[in-house]
Amino acid sequence: MLNRVFKWRGVVLAAALIGLAGAAFAQVEGGKPALAVCMSEDNAPLSMARKGQLSGFDVKMAEAVAQELGRPLRLVPFESELEQDANFAIEVNALLSAGVCDLVSGFPLLATDLGQPGRLKAKPPDYPGAKRPRDRADVTLGNVVASHPYQGMALQLVQREDAPRANGLGELRDQKIGAVAGTLEGTLIATYQGGALLPDMVSMGKLDDRWAALESGKVDAMLMPSTAWDVYRTRAAAPLRLRAGPPQSLGINVGWVALAGKPELIEAVNRVAAREAQLQQWAQDVGLQRLPPTEPAVARELSLAALLKP
C-alpha cells in the first residue's frame, strides 16, 4: 500500500512540474486539439507503462487513429481498481465523462457495459495529474459507444514441458492444476464437470507468481489469458520450460470506446481496425497473438458453457 502511495505521489509531482507548465501546448498543437487516449498501464502486450512511457499494440493503433484525425496524440495511462469493488467499465466511463480522455482502448465488448451506465456518478481511477483519491470528485457518467472490435479474447492451457500433454481440461486428471482464487480461470478449473478437478487443484492467491509455480513444479498446469502467455514467451530469459495449447476463445472481443455524440472518433478507430495487414504486423512487433474478433461483435454475456465442455 505504501509503495502505491509513493508511486502515485511521484506521478502527481511529475505532472505538476512538467504537465502544468506546458498544459496549453499539450492540449493544442498546430491549431488542433490533442487526441487524448487513455489505456491501461498494466495490460501487456496491448498496453503497458514503463518509466512513464506507454508501449504496446494499442499505442500503435492510437498513433494511426491520431493520424487519421490529423491531430497530435496524447497518451494517458491509468491504473484500474481504485477501490476493491471497482468496475472497469464504470472507471472507463468516468475517465471519458471527466474529460480526461477522448478514447479508451482495450475495452471488453459486453452489451451490459455499453450505452447507459448502471449508476449516475463515479470517481475516475488513478492517472497522471489526478487528485488524491479522497479529494477526487464524482463525475456524472455519460453513455458509452464502442468501435468495431480489433482483437479477440482467449484462454490457454499452459503446462510444464515434462507433464503429460493435455488437449483440454478433461485430460488434466492426476496433474497438479493451479487455480487463482477470484479469477475466471480459477472458476473454470473449480467448476469443471461439477468439480472433477478439485482433488488435483492447487489454490493460489492473486499475488502469487504463477510462472514460478509452474517452473518450480509446484503446479503442472494452469489456465491463463492468452495475453499472459504472450508476455511470458517474449520475456523469458531462460529456455522455455513450459508449453501452451491452442487459444480457446471466450466469445468476447476488445474494442475502443468514446462518449456518445463523437462519431468521428469511433469512425477513425474503425478505419484503423479494418487494416488487417497492418494489425498483423503490429501484433508481430509487440509479441501479441493475433486473435481475429468473433461474432457477435458485442457479446450479450460471458458464457462458460463452451469452455466447460469435456
Short mmCIF file of C-alpha atoms in Angstrom, two decimals:
data_model
loop_
_atom_site.label_atom_id
_atom_site.label_comp_id
_atom_site.label_asym_id
_atom_site.label_seq_id
_atom_site.Cartn_x
_atom_site.Cartn_y
_atom_site.Cartn_z
CA MET A 1 0.00 0.00 0.00
CA LEU A 2 2.83 2.44 0.90
CA ASN A 3 4.59 1.72 -2.38
CA ARG A 4 1.42 2.52 -4.25
CA VAL A 5 1.02 5.83 -2.40
CA PHE A 6 4.64 6.80 -3.11
CA LYS A 7 4.24 5.87 -6.76
CA TRP A 8 1.04 7.90 -7.07
CA ARG A 9 2.58 10.96 -5.41
CA GLY A 10 5.60 10.73 -7.71
CA VAL A 11 3.37 10.74 -10.78
CA VAL A 12 1.42 13.73 -9.49
CA LEU A 13 4.62 15.65 -8.71
CA ALA A 14 5.91 14.99 -12.22
CA ALA A 15 2.65 16.23 -13.65
CA ALA A 16 2.84 19.37 -11.51
CA LEU A 17 6.39 20.18 -12.57
CA ILE A 18 6.09 19.27 -16.24
CA GLY A 19 2.45 18.97 -17.21
CA LEU A 20 1.20 22.26 -15.77
CA ALA A 21 3.96 24.34 -17.28
CA GLY A 22 3.19 23.04 -20.77
CA ALA A 23 -0.52 22.33 -20.48
CA ALA A 24 -1.52 24.63 -23.31
CA PHE A 25 0.99 23.02 -25.68
CA ALA A 26 -0.15 19.52 -24.66
CA GLN A 27 -3.77 20.37 -25.35
CA VAL A 28 -3.32 22.22 -28.64
CA GLU A 29 -0.56 21.71 -31.16
CA GLY A 30 -0.56 23.26 -34.59
CA GLY A 31 -4.03 24.69 -34.02
CA LYS A 32 -5.64 21.28 -33.41
CA PRO A 33 -6.52 19.84 -30.01
CA ALA A 34 -4.55 16.79 -28.96
CA LEU A 35 -6.34 13.47 -29.15
CA ALA A 36 -6.21 12.13 -25.59
CA VAL A 37 -6.24 8.33 -25.47
CA CYS A 38 -6.42 6.51 -22.15
CA MET A 39 -5.06 2.98 -21.85
CA SER A 40 -4.39 0.62 -19.01
CA GLU A 41 -0.85 0.77 -17.66
CA ASP A 42 -0.83 -2.99 -16.97
CA ASN A 43 -2.42 -4.77 -19.91
CA ALA A 44 0.59 -6.11 -21.82
CA PRO A 45 1.10 -6.66 -24.67
CA LEU A 46 -1.84 -4.39 -25.60
CA SER A 47 -0.64 -1.55 -23.39
CA MET A 48 1.88 -1.17 -20.60
CA ALA A 49 3.62 1.71 -18.83
CA ARG A 50 7.36 1.53 -18.11
CA LYS A 51 9.23 4.52 -16.70
CA GLY A 52 6.33 6.78 -17.58
CA GLN A 53 6.17 5.65 -21.22
CA LEU A 54 3.31 3.67 -22.72
CA SER A 55 4.01 0.98 -25.29
CA GLY A 56 2.22 -1.95 -26.89
CA PHE A 57 -0.24 -2.80 -29.63
CA ASP A 58 -2.77 -0.16 -28.55
CA VAL A 59 -0.13 2.57 -28.77
CA LYS A 60 0.50 1.72 -32.40
CA MET A 61 -3.24 1.86 -33.04
CA ALA A 62 -3.54 5.19 -31.22
CA GLU A 63 -0.82 6.71 -33.39
CA ALA A 64 -2.68 5.61 -36.51
CA VAL A 65 -6.02 6.92 -35.19
CA ALA A 66 -4.50 10.32 -34.40
CA GLN A 67 -3.03 10.41 -37.90
CA GLU A 68 -6.47 9.61 -39.35
CA LEU A 69 -7.92 12.58 -37.47
CA GLY A 70 -4.99 14.87 -38.23
CA ARG A 71 -4.47 15.59 -34.52
CA PRO A 72 -1.45 15.31 -32.22
CA LEU A 73 -1.61 12.40 -29.80
CA ARG A 74 -1.52 12.47 -26.00
CA LEU A 75 -1.40 9.12 -24.23
CA VAL A 76 -2.79 8.83 -20.69
CA PRO A 77 -2.00 5.70 -18.64
CA PHE A 78 -4.49 4.78 -15.94
CA GLU A 79 -4.47 2.32 -13.09
CA SER A 80 -7.65 0.35 -12.53
CA GLU A 81 -9.08 -0.84 -9.19
CA LEU A 82 -9.02 2.37 -7.21
CA GLU A 83 -11.42 0.62 -4.85
CA GLN A 84 -11.92 -3.06 -4.07
CA ASP A 85 -15.39 -3.01 -5.64
CA ALA A 86 -14.18 -1.11 -8.70
CA ASN A 87 -15.88 -1.82 -12.01
CA PHE A 88 -13.65 -1.45 -15.06
CA ALA A 89 -16.46 -0.27 -17.34
CA ILE A 90 -17.54 2.37 -14.83
CA GLU A 91 -13.95 3.55 -14.35
CA VAL A 92 -13.53 3.93 -18.11
CA ASN A 93 -16.82 5.83 -18.34
CA ALA A 94 -15.63 8.16 -15.55
CA LEU A 95 -12.38 8.89 -17.42
CA LEU A 96 -14.33 9.81 -20.54
CA SER A 97 -17.03 11.76 -18.69
CA ALA A 98 -14.43 13.74 -16.73
CA GLY A 99 -12.77 14.79 -19.98
CA VAL A 100 -9.51 13.05 -19.10
CA CYS A 101 -9.53 11.36 -22.49
CA ASP A 102 -11.43 11.23 -25.77
CA LEU A 103 -10.97 7.49 -26.34
CA VAL A 104 -10.11 4.44 -24.24
CA SER A 105 -8.56 1.32 -25.73
CA GLY A 106 -8.63 -2.31 -24.59
CA PHE A 107 -12.33 -2.36 -23.64
CA PRO A 108 -14.08 -5.77 -23.46
CA LEU A 109 -17.17 -5.51 -25.64
CA LEU A 110 -20.04 -6.67 -23.43
CA ALA A 111 -23.50 -5.25 -24.11
CA THR A 112 -24.15 -4.60 -20.42
CA ASP A 113 -21.15 -2.23 -20.27
CA LEU A 114 -22.17 -0.06 -23.21
CA GLY A 115 -24.85 2.59 -23.57
CA GLN A 116 -26.42 3.99 -20.43
CA PRO A 117 -24.35 3.23 -17.31
CA GLY A 118 -25.75 1.33 -14.35
CA ARG A 119 -25.09 4.24 -11.98
CA LEU A 120 -25.26 8.02 -12.10
CA LYS A 121 -21.82 9.07 -10.85
CA ALA A 122 -18.37 7.64 -10.18
CA LYS A 123 -14.75 8.65 -9.49
CA PRO A 124 -12.15 8.24 -12.22
CA PRO A 125 -9.30 5.81 -11.46
CA ASP A 126 -5.69 6.89 -10.93
CA TYR A 127 -4.00 8.71 -13.82
CA PRO A 128 -1.10 11.21 -14.03
CA GLY A 129 -2.25 14.54 -12.61
CA ALA A 130 -5.28 13.16 -10.78
CA LYS A 131 -6.09 14.45 -7.31
CA ARG A 132 -5.71 12.17 -4.31
CA PRO A 133 -8.50 9.55 -4.22
CA ARG A 134 -10.19 11.15 -1.19
CA ASP A 135 -10.18 14.55 -2.95
CA ARG A 136 -11.30 13.22 -6.31
CA ALA A 137 -14.84 14.33 -7.15
CA ASP A 138 -17.52 12.09 -8.59
CA VAL A 139 -18.43 12.87 -12.19
CA THR A 140 -21.77 12.39 -13.89
CA LEU A 141 -21.46 9.44 -16.24
CA GLY A 142 -22.43 9.56 -19.90
CA ASN A 143 -23.42 6.98 -22.48
CA VAL A 144 -20.54 4.95 -23.91
CA VAL A 145 -20.35 3.75 -27.52
CA ALA A 146 -17.88 1.25 -28.96
CA SER A 147 -15.83 0.84 -32.10
CA HIS A 148 -15.66 -2.30 -34.16
CA PRO A 149 -13.64 -4.99 -32.36
CA TYR A 150 -9.94 -5.27 -33.15
CA GLN A 151 -8.89 -8.33 -31.11
CA GLY A 152 -10.48 -11.45 -29.65
CA MET A 153 -10.02 -12.71 -26.09
CA ALA A 154 -8.97 -16.27 -25.27
CA LEU A 155 -7.61 -18.57 -22.59
CA GLN A 156 -4.73 -21.02 -23.00
CA LEU A 157 -3.77 -24.12 -21.07
CA VAL A 158 -0.12 -23.78 -20.01
CA GLN A 159 1.81 -26.88 -18.85
CA ARG A 160 5.29 -27.87 -17.76
CA GLU A 161 7.21 -29.49 -20.59
CA ASP A 162 7.68 -32.67 -18.54
CA ALA A 163 3.95 -33.04 -17.77
CA PRO A 164 1.76 -35.34 -19.92
CA ARG A 165 0.38 -33.25 -22.75
CA ALA A 166 -3.30 -32.38 -22.32
CA ASN A 167 -5.53 -31.20 -25.15
CA GLY A 168 -8.18 -29.89 -22.76
CA LEU A 169 -9.27 -29.67 -19.14
CA GLY A 170 -10.63 -33.19 -19.29
CA GLU A 171 -7.12 -34.59 -19.72
CA LEU A 172 -5.66 -32.88 -16.66
CA ARG A 173 -6.61 -35.51 -14.09
CA ASP A 174 -3.70 -36.56 -11.86
CA GLN A 175 -1.82 -33.34 -12.66
CA LYS A 176 -1.39 -30.54 -10.13
CA ILE A 177 -3.61 -27.77 -11.50
CA GLY A 178 -3.09 -24.20 -10.32
CA ALA A 179 -6.19 -22.09 -9.78
CA VAL A 180 -6.06 -18.43 -8.76
CA ALA A 181 -8.96 -17.52 -6.48
CA GLY A 182 -11.32 -14.86 -7.76
CA THR A 183 -10.37 -15.20 -11.44
CA LEU A 184 -12.33 -16.57 -14.37
CA GLU A 185 -9.64 -19.17 -14.97
CA GLY A 186 -9.78 -20.35 -11.37
CA THR A 187 -13.57 -20.59 -11.51
CA LEU A 188 -13.41 -22.69 -14.66
CA ILE A 189 -10.99 -25.13 -13.04
CA ALA A 190 -13.06 -25.37 -9.86
CA THR A 191 -16.39 -25.89 -11.63
CA TYR A 192 -15.29 -28.14 -14.47
CA GLN A 193 -17.66 -31.13 -14.69
CA GLY A 194 -19.10 -30.44 -11.28
CA GLY A 195 -15.72 -30.26 -9.53
CA ALA A 196 -13.97 -33.19 -11.22
CA LEU A 197 -10.61 -31.41 -10.98
CA LEU A 198 -10.91 -30.32 -7.34
CA PRO A 199 -8.85 -33.24 -5.93
CA ASP A 200 -5.84 -32.11 -8.01
CA MET A 201 -6.40 -28.35 -7.71
CA VAL A 202 -3.76 -26.17 -6.02
CA SER A 203 -5.31 -22.92 -4.77
CA MET A 204 -3.25 -19.78 -5.33
CA GLY A 205 -3.62 -16.10 -4.44
CA LYS A 206 -3.68 -13.23 -6.92
CA LEU A 207 -0.24 -12.07 -5.77
CA ASP A 208 1.39 -15.48 -6.20
CA ASP A 209 3.88 -15.82 -9.07
CA ARG A 210 2.15 -18.19 -11.49
CA TRP A 211 5.22 -18.68 -13.66
CA ALA A 212 7.42 -19.52 -10.69
CA ALA A 213 4.81 -22.04 -9.51
CA LEU A 214 4.87 -23.74 -12.92
CA GLU A 215 8.63 -23.69 -13.40
CA SER A 216 9.33 -24.98 -9.87
CA GLY A 217 6.89 -27.87 -10.19
CA LYS A 218 4.51 -26.59 -7.51
CA VAL A 219 1.87 -26.95 -10.21
CA ASP A 220 1.92 -28.81 -13.53
CA ALA A 221 -0.69 -26.83 -15.42
CA MET A 222 -2.67 -23.58 -15.32
CA LEU A 223 -5.33 -21.92 -17.41
CA MET A 224 -4.32 -18.36 -18.36
CA PRO A 225 -5.33 -15.49 -20.64
CA SER A 226 -3.55 -15.78 -23.98
CA THR A 227 -2.01 -12.34 -23.42
CA ALA A 228 -0.29 -13.62 -20.25
CA TRP A 229 1.36 -16.35 -22.30
CA ASP A 230 2.34 -13.77 -24.93
CA VAL A 231 4.21 -11.74 -22.31
CA TYR A 232 5.93 -14.79 -20.80
CA ARG A 233 7.19 -16.27 -24.05
CA THR A 234 8.68 -12.97 -25.20
CA ARG A 235 10.45 -12.04 -21.97
CA ALA A 236 11.64 -15.38 -20.61
CA ALA A 237 15.41 -15.11 -20.12
CA ALA A 238 15.98 -18.88 -19.83
CA PRO A 239 14.86 -21.51 -22.37
CA LEU A 240 11.13 -22.10 -22.01
CA ARG A 241 10.27 -25.00 -19.75
CA LEU A 242 6.57 -24.55 -20.41
CA ARG A 243 4.24 -25.07 -23.36
CA ALA A 244 0.80 -23.73 -24.20
CA GLY A 245 -2.11 -25.29 -26.01
CA PRO A 246 -4.16 -23.54 -28.69
CA PRO A 247 -6.13 -20.44 -27.65
CA GLN A 248 -9.74 -21.11 -26.65
CA SER A 249 -12.00 -18.18 -27.48
CA LEU A 250 -14.01 -16.56 -24.70
CA GLY A 251 -16.50 -15.24 -27.24
CA ILE A 252 -15.64 -11.68 -26.21
CA ASN A 253 -13.86 -9.07 -28.28
CA VAL A 254 -11.83 -5.99 -27.41
CA GLY A 255 -12.58 -2.56 -28.84
CA TRP A 256 -12.26 1.17 -28.22
CA VAL A 257 -14.89 3.36 -26.57
CA ALA A 258 -15.87 7.03 -26.51
CA LEU A 259 -18.80 9.04 -25.24
CA ALA A 260 -21.86 9.13 -27.47
CA GLY A 261 -22.01 12.17 -29.72
CA LYS A 262 -18.45 11.87 -31.06
CA PRO A 263 -18.93 9.66 -34.12
CA GLU A 264 -15.81 10.97 -35.86
CA LEU A 265 -13.63 9.39 -33.19
CA ILE A 266 -15.22 5.97 -33.47
CA GLU A 267 -15.19 6.13 -37.27
CA ALA A 268 -11.45 6.83 -37.23
CA VAL A 269 -10.84 3.83 -34.95
CA ASN A 270 -12.97 1.66 -37.26
CA ARG A 271 -10.90 2.65 -40.28
CA VAL A 272 -7.71 1.65 -38.46
CA ALA A 273 -9.26 -1.58 -37.16
CA ALA A 274 -10.05 -2.57 -40.76
CA ARG A 275 -6.35 -2.58 -41.75
CA GLU A 276 -5.80 -6.28 -41.12
CA ALA A 277 -2.34 -6.48 -42.70
CA GLN A 278 -1.14 -3.62 -40.52
CA LEU A 279 -2.72 -5.13 -37.42
CA GLN A 280 -0.89 -8.37 -38.14
CA GLN A 281 2.43 -6.52 -38.39
CA TRP A 282 1.84 -4.59 -35.17
CA ALA A 283 0.96 -7.82 -33.37
CA GLN A 284 4.21 -9.39 -34.55
CA ASP A 285 6.17 -6.31 -33.45
CA VAL A 286 4.90 -6.48 -29.83
CA GLY A 287 4.64 -10.27 -29.46
CA LEU A 288 0.83 -10.44 -29.46
CA GLN A 289 -1.01 -13.48 -30.79
CA ARG A 290 -3.35 -12.03 -33.38
CA LEU A 291 -6.82 -13.35 -32.49
CA PRO A 292 -9.40 -12.17 -35.02
CA PRO A 293 -12.64 -10.94 -33.43
CA THR A 294 -15.52 -13.37 -33.17
CA GLU A 295 -19.24 -12.98 -33.80
CA PRO A 296 -21.21 -11.28 -32.42
CA ALA A 297 -19.03 -8.19 -32.24
CA VAL A 298 -20.59 -7.26 -28.90
CA ALA A 299 -21.36 -10.21 -26.62
CA ARG A 300 -24.56 -10.20 -24.60
CA GLU A 301 -22.93 -12.11 -21.76
CA LEU A 302 -19.95 -14.26 -20.88
CA SER A 303 -20.92 -17.88 -21.39
CA LEU A 304 -18.77 -20.57 -19.78
CA ALA A 305 -20.62 -23.43 -21.43
CA ALA A 306 -18.22 -23.90 -24.36
CA LEU A 307 -15.15 -23.78 -22.14
CA LEU A 308 -16.57 -26.30 -19.68
CA LYS A 309 -17.19 -28.97 -22.33
CA PRO A 310 -15.14 -32.18 -21.93
#
